[in-house]
XYZ file of C-alpha atoms in Angstrom:
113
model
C -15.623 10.709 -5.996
C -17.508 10.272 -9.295
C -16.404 7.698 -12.027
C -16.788 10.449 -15.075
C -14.289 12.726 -12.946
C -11.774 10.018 -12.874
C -12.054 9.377 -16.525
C -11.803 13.031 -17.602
C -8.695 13.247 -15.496
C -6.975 9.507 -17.491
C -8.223 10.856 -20.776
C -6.596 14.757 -19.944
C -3.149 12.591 -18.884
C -3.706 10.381 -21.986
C -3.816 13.588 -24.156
C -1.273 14.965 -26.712
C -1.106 18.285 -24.691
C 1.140 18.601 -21.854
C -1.074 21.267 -20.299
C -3.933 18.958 -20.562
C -1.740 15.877 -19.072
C -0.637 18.222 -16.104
C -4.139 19.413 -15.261
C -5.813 15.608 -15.156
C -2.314 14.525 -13.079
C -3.218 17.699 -10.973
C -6.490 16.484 -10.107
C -5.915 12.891 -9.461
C -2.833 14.005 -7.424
C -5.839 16.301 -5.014
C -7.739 13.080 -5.076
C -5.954 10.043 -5.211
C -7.172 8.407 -1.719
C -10.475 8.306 -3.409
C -9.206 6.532 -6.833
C -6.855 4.287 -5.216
C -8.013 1.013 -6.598
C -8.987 2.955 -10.149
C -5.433 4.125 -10.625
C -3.768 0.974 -9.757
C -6.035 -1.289 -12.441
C -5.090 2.308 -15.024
C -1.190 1.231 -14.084
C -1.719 -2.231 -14.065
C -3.574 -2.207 -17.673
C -1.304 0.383 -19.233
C 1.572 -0.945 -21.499
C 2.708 1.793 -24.165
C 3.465 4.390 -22.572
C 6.191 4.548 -20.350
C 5.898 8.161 -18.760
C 1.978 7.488 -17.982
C 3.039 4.426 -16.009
C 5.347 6.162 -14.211
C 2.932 9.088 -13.552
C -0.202 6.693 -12.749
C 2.633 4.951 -9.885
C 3.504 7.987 -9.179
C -0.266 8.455 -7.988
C -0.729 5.205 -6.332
C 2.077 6.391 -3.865
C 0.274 9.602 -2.804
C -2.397 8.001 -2.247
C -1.057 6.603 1.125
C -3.121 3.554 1.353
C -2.682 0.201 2.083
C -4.495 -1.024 -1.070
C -1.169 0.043 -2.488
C 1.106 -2.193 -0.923
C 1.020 -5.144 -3.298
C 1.528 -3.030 -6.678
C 4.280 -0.842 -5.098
C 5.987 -3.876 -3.775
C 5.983 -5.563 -7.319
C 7.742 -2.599 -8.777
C 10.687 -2.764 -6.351
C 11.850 -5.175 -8.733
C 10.855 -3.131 -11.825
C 14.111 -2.539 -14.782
C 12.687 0.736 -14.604
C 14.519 3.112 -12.346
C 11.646 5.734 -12.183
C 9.247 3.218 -11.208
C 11.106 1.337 -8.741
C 11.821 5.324 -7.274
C 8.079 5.813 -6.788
C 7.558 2.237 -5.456
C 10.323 3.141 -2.871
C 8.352 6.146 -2.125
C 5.322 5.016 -1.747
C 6.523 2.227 0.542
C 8.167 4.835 2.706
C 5.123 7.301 2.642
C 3.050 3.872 4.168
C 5.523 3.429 6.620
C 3.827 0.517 7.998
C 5.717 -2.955 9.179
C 4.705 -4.599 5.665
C 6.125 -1.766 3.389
C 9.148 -1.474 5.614
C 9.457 -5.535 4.807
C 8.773 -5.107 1.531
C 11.517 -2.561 1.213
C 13.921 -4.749 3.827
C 13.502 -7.555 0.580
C 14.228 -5.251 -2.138
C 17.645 -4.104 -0.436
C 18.476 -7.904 0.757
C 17.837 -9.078 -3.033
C 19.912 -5.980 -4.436
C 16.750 -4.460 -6.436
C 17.525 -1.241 -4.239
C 20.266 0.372 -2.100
């Protein structure tokens, strides 16, 4: 996949329009095996905003690969409920001996049930 594609789909989820935010979440959603490692550094760089984060994790789980694990295990132990749903998810969706690990932590430390 082509580098200008994924940055027309962040700037359409970065814009004021929630049409416009649907349709580049749409298309990274259809393609987000290929942009993997680009949407984890977009999560890992954003701060501000809150329901992006949560969207770009969101991502990074459907993306069913095991360039994931790391970021998704981080967030098992995220204050944020949303995010530590999606890292859950994503985990689950790997369902490899690692994530399930990763996810046997979590419920050990009390992050998750």
């Amino acid at each position: 996949m082509s580098r200008p594609r994924f940055e027309q789909a962040m700037r359409r989820m970065r814009d004021d329009d929630p049409r416009s935010r649907e349709a580049g979440f749409d298309f990274l959603r259809e393609h987000a095996d290929a942009y993997v490692e680009d949407l984890i550094a977009e999560f890992r760089s954003e701060r501000d905003d809150a329901d992006l984060r949560c969207r770009l994790l969101e991502l990074v789980a459907e993306a069913r690969s095991g360039a994931a694990l790391a970021v998704l295990a981080e967030e098992l132990e995220s204050p944020d409920e949303s995010l530590r749903f999606w890292a859950v998810r994503g985990l689950e969706m790997l369902d490899t001996r690692e994530a399930e690990a990763a996810l046997d932590r979590a419920r050990a430390s009390g992050w998750i049930a």
